[in-house]
PDB file of C-alpha atoms in Angstrom:
ATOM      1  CA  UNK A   1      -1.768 141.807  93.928  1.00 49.00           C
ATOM      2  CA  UNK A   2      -5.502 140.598  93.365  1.00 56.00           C
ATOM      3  CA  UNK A   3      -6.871 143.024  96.247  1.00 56.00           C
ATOM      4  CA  UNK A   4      -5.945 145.779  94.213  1.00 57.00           C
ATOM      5  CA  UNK A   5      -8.981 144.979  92.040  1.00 60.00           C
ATOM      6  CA  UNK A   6     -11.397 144.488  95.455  1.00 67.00           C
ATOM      7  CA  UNK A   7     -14.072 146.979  97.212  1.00 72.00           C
ATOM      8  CA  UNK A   8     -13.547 148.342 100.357  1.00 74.00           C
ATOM      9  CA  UNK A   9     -16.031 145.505 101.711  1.00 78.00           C
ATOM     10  CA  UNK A  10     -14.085 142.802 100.139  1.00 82.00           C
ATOM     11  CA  UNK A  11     -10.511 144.296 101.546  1.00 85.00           C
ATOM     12  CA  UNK A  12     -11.382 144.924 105.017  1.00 86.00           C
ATOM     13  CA  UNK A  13     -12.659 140.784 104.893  1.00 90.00           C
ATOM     14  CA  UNK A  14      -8.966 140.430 103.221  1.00 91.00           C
ATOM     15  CA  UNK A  15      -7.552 142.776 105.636  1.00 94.00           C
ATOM     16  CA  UNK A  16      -8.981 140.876 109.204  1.00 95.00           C
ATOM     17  CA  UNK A  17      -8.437 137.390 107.766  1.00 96.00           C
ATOM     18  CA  UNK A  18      -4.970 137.753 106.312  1.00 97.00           C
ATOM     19  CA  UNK A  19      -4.227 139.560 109.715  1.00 98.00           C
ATOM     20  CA  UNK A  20      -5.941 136.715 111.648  1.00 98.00           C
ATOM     21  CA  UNK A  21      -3.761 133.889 109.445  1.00 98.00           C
ATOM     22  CA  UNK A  22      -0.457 135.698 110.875  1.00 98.00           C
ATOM     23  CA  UNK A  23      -1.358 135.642 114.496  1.00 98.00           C
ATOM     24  CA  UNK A  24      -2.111 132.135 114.120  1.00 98.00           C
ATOM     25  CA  UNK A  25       0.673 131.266 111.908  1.00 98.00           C
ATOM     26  CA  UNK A  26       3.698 132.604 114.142  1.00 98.00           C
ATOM     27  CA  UNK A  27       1.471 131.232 117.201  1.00 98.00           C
ATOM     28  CA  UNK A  28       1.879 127.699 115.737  1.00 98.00           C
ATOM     29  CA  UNK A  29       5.493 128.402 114.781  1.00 98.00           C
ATOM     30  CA  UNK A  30       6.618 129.167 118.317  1.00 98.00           C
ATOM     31  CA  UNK A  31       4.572 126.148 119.545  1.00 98.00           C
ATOM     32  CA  UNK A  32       6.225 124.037 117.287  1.00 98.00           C
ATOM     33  CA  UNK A  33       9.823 125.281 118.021  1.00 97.00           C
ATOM     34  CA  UNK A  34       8.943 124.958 121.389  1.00 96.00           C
ATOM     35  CA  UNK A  35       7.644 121.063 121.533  1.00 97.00           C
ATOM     36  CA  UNK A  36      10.926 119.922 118.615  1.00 97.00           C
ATOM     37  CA  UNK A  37      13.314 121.004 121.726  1.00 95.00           C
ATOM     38  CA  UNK A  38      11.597 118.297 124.005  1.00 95.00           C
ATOM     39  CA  UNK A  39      12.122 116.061 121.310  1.00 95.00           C
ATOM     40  CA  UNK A  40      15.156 113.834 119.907  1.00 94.00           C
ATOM     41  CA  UNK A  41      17.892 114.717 119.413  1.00 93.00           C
ATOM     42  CA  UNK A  42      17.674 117.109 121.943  1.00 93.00           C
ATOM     43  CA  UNK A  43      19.271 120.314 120.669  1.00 94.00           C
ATOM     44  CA  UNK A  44      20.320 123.172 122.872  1.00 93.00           C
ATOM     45  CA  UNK A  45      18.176 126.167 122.137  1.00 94.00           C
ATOM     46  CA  UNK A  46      21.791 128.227 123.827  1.00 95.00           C
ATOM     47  CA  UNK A  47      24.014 126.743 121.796  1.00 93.00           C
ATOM     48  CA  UNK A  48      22.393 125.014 118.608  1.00 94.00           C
ATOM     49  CA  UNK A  49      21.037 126.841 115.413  1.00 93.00           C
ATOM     50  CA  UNK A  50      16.926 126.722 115.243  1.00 95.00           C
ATOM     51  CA  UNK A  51      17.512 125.083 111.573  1.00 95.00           C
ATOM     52  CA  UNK A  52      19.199 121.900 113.458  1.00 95.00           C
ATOM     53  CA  UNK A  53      15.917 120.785 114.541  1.00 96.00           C
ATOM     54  CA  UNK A  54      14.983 120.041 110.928  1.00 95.00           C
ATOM     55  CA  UNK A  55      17.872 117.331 111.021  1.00 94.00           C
ATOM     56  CA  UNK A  56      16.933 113.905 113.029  1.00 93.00           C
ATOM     57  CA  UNK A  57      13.747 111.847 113.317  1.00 95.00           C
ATOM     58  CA  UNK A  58      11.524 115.299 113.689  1.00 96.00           C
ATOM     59  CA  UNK A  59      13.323 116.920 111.037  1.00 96.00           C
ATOM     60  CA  UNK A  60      10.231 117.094 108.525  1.00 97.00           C
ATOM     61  CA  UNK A  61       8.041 118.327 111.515  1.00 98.00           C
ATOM     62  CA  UNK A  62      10.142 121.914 111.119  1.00 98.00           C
ATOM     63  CA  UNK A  63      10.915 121.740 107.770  1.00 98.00           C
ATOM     64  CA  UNK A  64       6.549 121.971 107.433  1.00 98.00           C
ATOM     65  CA  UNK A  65       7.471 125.107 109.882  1.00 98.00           C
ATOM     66  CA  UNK A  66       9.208 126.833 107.832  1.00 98.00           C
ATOM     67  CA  UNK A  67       6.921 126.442 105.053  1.00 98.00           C
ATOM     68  CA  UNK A  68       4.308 128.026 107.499  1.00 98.00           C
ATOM     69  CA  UNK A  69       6.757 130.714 108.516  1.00 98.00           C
ATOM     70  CA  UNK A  70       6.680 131.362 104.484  1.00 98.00           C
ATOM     71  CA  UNK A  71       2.561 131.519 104.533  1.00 98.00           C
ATOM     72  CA  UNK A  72       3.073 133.833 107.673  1.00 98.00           C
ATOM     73  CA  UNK A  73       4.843 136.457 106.388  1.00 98.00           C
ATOM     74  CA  UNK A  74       2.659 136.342 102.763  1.00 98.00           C
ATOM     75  CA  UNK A  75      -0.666 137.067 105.391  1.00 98.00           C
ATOM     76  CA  UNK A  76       1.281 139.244 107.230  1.00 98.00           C
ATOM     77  CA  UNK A  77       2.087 141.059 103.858  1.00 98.00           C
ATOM     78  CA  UNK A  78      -1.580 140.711 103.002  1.00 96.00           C
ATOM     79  CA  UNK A  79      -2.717 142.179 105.655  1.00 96.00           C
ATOM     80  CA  UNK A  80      -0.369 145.369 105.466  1.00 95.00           C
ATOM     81  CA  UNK A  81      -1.521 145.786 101.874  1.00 93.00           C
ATOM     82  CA  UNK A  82      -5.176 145.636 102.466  1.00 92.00           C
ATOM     83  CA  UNK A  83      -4.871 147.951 105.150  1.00 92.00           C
ATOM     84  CA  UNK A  84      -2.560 150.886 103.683  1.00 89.00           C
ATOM     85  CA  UNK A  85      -5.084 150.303 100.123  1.00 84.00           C
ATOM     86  CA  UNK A  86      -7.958 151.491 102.731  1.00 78.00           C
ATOM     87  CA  UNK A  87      -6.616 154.008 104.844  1.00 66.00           C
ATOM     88  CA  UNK A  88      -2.857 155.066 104.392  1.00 58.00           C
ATOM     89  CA  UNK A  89      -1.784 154.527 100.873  1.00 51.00           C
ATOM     90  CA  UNK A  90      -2.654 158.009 100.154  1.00 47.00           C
ATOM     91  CA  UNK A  91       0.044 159.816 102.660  1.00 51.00           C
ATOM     92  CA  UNK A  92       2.780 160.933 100.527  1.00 46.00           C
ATOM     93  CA  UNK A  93       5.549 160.918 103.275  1.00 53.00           C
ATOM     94  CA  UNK A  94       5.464 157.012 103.262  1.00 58.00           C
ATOM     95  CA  UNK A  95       4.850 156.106  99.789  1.00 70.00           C
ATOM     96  CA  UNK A  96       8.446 154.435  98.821  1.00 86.00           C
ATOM     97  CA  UNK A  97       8.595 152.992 102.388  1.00 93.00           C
ATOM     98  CA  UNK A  98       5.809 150.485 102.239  1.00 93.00           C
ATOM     99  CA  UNK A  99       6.625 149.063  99.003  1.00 94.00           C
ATOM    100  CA  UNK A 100      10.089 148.602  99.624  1.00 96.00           C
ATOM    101  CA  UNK A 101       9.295 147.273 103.067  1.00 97.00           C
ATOM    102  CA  UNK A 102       6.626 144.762 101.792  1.00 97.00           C
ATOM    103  CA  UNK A 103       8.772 142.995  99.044  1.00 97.00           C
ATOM    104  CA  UNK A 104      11.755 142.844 101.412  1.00 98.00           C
ATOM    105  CA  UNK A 105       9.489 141.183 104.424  1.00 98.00           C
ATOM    106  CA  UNK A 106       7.789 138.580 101.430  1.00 98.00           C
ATOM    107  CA  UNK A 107      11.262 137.651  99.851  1.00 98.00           C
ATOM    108  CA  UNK A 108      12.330 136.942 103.696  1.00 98.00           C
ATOM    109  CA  UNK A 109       9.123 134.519 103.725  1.00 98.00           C
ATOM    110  CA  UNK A 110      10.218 133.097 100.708  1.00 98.00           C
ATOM    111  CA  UNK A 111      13.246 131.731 102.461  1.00 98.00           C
ATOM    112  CA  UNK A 112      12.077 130.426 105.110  1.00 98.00           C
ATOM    113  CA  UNK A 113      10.395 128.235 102.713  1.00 98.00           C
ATOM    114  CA  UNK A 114      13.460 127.429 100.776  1.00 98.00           C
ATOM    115  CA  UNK A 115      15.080 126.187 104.264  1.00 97.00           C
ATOM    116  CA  UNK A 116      12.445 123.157 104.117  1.00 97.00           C
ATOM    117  CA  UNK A 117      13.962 121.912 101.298  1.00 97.00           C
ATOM    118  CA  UNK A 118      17.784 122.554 101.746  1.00 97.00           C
ATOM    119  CA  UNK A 119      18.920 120.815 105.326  1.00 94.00           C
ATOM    120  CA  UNK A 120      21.534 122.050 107.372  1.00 94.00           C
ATOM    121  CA  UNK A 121      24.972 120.641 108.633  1.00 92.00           C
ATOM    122  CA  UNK A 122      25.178 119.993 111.703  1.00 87.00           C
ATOM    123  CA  UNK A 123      28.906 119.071 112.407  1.00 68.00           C
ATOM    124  CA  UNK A 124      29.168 116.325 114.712  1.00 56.00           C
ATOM    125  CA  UNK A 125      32.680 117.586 117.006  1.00 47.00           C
ATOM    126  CA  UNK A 126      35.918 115.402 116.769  1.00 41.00           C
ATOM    127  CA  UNK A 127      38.475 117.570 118.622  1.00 40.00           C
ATOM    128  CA  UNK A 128      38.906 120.946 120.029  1.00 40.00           C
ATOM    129  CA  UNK A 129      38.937 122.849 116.885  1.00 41.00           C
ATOM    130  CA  UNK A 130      35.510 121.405 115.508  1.00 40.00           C
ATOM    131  CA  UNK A 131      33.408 122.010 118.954  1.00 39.00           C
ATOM    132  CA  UNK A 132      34.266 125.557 118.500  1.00 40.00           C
ATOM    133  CA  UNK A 133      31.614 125.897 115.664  1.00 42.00           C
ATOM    134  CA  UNK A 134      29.988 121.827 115.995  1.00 43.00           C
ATOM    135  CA  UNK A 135      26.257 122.097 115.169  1.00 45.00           C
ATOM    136  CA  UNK A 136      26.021 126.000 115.473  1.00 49.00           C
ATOM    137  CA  UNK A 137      25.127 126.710 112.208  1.00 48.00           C
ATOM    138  CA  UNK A 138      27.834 128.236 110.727  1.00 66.00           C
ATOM    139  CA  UNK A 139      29.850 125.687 109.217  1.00 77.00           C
ATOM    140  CA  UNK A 140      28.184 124.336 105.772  1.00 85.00           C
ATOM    141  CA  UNK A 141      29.797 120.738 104.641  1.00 89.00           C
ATOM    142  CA  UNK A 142      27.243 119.769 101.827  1.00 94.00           C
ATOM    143  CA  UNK A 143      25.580 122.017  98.662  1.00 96.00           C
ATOM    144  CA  UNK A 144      23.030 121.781 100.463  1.00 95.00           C
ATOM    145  CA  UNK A 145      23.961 123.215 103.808  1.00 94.00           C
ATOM    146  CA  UNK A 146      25.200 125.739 101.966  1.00 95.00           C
ATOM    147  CA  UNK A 147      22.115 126.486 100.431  1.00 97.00           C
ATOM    148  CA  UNK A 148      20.967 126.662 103.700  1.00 96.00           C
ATOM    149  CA  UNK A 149      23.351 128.649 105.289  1.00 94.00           C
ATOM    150  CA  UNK A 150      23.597 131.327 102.183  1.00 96.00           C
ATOM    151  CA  UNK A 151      19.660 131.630 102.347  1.00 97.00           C
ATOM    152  CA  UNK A 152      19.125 131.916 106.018  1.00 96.00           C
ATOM    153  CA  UNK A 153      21.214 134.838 106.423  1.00 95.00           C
ATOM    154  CA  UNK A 154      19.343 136.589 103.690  1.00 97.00           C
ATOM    155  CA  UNK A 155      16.559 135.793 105.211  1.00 97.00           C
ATOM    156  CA  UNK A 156      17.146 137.126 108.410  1.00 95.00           C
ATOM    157  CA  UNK A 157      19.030 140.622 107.419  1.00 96.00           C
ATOM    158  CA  UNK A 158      15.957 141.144 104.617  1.00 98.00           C
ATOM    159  CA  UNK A 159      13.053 140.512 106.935  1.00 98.00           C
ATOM    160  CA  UNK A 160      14.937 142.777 109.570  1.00 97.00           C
ATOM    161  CA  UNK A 161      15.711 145.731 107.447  1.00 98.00           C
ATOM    162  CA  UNK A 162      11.836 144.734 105.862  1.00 98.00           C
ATOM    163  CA  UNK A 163      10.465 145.444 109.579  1.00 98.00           C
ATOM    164  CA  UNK A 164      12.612 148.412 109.905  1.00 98.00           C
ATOM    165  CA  UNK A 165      11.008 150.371 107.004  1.00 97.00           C
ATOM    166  CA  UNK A 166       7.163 148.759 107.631  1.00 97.00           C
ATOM    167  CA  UNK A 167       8.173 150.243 111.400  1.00 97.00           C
ATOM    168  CA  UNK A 168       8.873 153.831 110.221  1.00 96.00           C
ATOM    169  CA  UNK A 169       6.257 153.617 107.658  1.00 94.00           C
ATOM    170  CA  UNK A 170       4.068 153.030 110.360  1.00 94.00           C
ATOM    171  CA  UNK A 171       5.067 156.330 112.032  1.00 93.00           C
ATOM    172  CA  UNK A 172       5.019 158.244 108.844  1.00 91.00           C
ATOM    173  CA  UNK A 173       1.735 157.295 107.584  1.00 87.00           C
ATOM    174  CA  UNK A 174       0.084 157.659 111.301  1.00 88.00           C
ATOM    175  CA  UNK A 175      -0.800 154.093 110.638  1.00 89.00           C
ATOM    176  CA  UNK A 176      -1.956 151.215 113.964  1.00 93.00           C
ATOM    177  CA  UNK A 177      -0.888 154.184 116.414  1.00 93.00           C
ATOM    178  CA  UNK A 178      -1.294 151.031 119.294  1.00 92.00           C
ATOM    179  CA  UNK A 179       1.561 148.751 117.633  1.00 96.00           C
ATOM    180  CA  UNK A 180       3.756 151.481 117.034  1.00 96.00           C
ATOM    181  CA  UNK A 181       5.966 152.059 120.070  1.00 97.00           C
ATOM    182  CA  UNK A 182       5.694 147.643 120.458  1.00 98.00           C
ATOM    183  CA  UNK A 183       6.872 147.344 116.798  1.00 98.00           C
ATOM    184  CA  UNK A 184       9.809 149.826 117.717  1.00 98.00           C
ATOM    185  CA  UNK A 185      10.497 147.435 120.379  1.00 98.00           C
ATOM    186  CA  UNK A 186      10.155 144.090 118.468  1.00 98.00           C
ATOM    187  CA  UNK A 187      12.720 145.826 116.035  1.00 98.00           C
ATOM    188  CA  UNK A 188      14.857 146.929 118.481  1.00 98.00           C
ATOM    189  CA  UNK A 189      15.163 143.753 119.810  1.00 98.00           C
ATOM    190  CA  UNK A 190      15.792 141.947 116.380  1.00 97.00           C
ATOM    191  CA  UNK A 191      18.329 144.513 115.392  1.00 97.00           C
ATOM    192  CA  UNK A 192      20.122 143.759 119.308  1.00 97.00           C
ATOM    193  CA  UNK A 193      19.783 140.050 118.055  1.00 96.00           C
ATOM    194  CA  UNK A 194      21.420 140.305 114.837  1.00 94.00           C
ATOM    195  CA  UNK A 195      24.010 142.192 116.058  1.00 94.00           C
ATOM    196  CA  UNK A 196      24.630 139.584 118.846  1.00 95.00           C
ATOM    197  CA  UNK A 197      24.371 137.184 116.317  1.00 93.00           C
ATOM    198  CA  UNK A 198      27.441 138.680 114.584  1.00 90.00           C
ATOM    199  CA  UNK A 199      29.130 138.202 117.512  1.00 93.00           C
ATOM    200  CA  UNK A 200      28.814 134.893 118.591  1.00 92.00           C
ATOM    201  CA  UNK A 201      30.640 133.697 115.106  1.00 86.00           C
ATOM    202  CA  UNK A 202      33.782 135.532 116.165  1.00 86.00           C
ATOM    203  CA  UNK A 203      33.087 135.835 119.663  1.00 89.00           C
ATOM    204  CA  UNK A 204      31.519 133.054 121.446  1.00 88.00           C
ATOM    205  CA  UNK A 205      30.141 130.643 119.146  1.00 89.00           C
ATOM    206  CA  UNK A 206      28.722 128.564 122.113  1.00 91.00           C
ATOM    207  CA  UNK A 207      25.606 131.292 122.105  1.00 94.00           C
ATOM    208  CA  UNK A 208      24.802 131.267 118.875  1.00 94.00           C
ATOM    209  CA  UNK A 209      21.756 129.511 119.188  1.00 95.00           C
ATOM    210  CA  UNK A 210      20.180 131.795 121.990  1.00 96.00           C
ATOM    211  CA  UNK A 211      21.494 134.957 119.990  1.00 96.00           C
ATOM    212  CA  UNK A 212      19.528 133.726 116.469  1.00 96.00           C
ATOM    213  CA  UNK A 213      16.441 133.109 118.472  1.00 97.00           C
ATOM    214  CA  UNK A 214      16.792 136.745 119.873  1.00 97.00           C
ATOM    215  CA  UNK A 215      16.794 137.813 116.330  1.00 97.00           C
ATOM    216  CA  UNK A 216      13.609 135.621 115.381  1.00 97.00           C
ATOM    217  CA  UNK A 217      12.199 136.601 118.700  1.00 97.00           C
ATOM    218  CA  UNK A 218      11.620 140.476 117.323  1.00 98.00           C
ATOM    219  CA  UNK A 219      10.484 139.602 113.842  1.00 98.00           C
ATOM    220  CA  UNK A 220       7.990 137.377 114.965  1.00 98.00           C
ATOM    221  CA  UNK A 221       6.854 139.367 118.092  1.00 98.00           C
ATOM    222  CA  UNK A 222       6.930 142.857 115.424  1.00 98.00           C
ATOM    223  CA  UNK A 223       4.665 140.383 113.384  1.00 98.00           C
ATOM    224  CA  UNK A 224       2.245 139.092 115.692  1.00 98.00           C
ATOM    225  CA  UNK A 225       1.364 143.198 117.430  1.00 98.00           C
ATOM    226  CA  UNK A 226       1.301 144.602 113.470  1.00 98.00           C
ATOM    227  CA  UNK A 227      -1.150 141.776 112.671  1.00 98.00           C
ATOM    228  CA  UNK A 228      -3.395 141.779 116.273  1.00 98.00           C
ATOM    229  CA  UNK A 229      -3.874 145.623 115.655  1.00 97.00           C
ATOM    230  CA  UNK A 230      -4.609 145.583 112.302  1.00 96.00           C
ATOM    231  CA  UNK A 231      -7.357 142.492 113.153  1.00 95.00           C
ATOM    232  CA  UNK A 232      -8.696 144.738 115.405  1.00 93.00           C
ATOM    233  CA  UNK A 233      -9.317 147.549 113.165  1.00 88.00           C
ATOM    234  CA  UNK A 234     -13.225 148.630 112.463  1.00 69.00           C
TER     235      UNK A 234
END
């Protein structure tokens, strides 16, 4: 990374900026999601996958959001950098931890931003057998919706196990002691959501929406309190 080659000065400018981009950026991201379920078509947020709302008239509206979900997580990973290169990078214990972590929670950025240009299928239901899994997500039709599907679940699992190390690096290196226990949360919660998620494909497919926006629920939210403490930082 270039802020390897920066002075303290110049990182801790890095460090609040970066941070400050990430609050905004999953912020904006929310507020989007948010306003696209008022809109046409109307998808259910219960039953409907999030990466439906980048099919219809709005489509390119969350297709730009997960481009800035992608320049989210890259501030987000800024701002972890610039702060372990100033305080923590020194504490042995966590060492392989933040590394790992940080490369995991970028490449899960990096999808998001492949979603914008892959669309989803979103199965339109002709009998009893198709509404079991119409416009949930999980049936891919197209290459491209297979694309989609392929890189949104690597997305999700990497970013989750990426927030799992960053959270016990966090403990290990002594590092934002006031996000801690809320980062344990956050990942908590995403782990409850991807496990949920698992179920709804063999379980009830009908909640697949609400149990994917669990999931995205705890990596943003683990996002947002990492990035808020480490803006407020001296």
């Amino acid at each position: 990374m270039a802020v390897t080659s920066m002075s303290p000065r110049a990182l801790g400018v890095w460090r609040r900026r970066s941070a400050a981009a990430a609050m905004v950026g999953v912020l904006l991201y929310v507020l989007v999601d948010v306003v696209l379920q008022f809109l046409p078509p109307h998808y259910s947020p219960i039953s409907d996958a999030e990466s439906n709302l980048a099919v219809g008239p709005y489509g390119w509206v969350m297709n730009v959001n997960f481009l800035g979900r992608a320049v989210t997580s890259g501030a987000a990973v800024g701002a972890l950098y610039a702060t372990a290169r100033t305080r923590y990078l020194a504490r042995v214990p966590s060492r392989r931890l933040l590394p790992a972590g940080l490369a995991l929670f970028a490449l899960g950025g990096v999808c998001s931003g492949v979603l914008a240009f892959f669309p989803t299928d979103v199965v339109i239901a002709v009998n009893g057998a198709a509404a079991a899994t119409a416009g949930h997500g999980v049936v891919a039709v197209t290459t491209a919706g297979t694309i989609h599907l392929v890189v949104a679940t690597v997305g999700f699992v990497v970013a989750l196990v990426a927030i799992m190390l960053l959270t016990a690096w966090l403990y290990r290196s002594g590092a934002l002691p006031a996000a801690r226990s809320v980062a344990l949360a956050f990942t908590t919660l995403a782990v409850l959501g991807l496990l949920f998620l698992g179920l709804t494909l063999t379980v009830q497919p009908a909640l697949f929406g609400l149990a994917e926006r669990v999931c995205l629920l705890g990596i943003l939210g683990w996002t947002y309190t990492v990035a808020a403490s480490i803006r407020r930082l001296d």
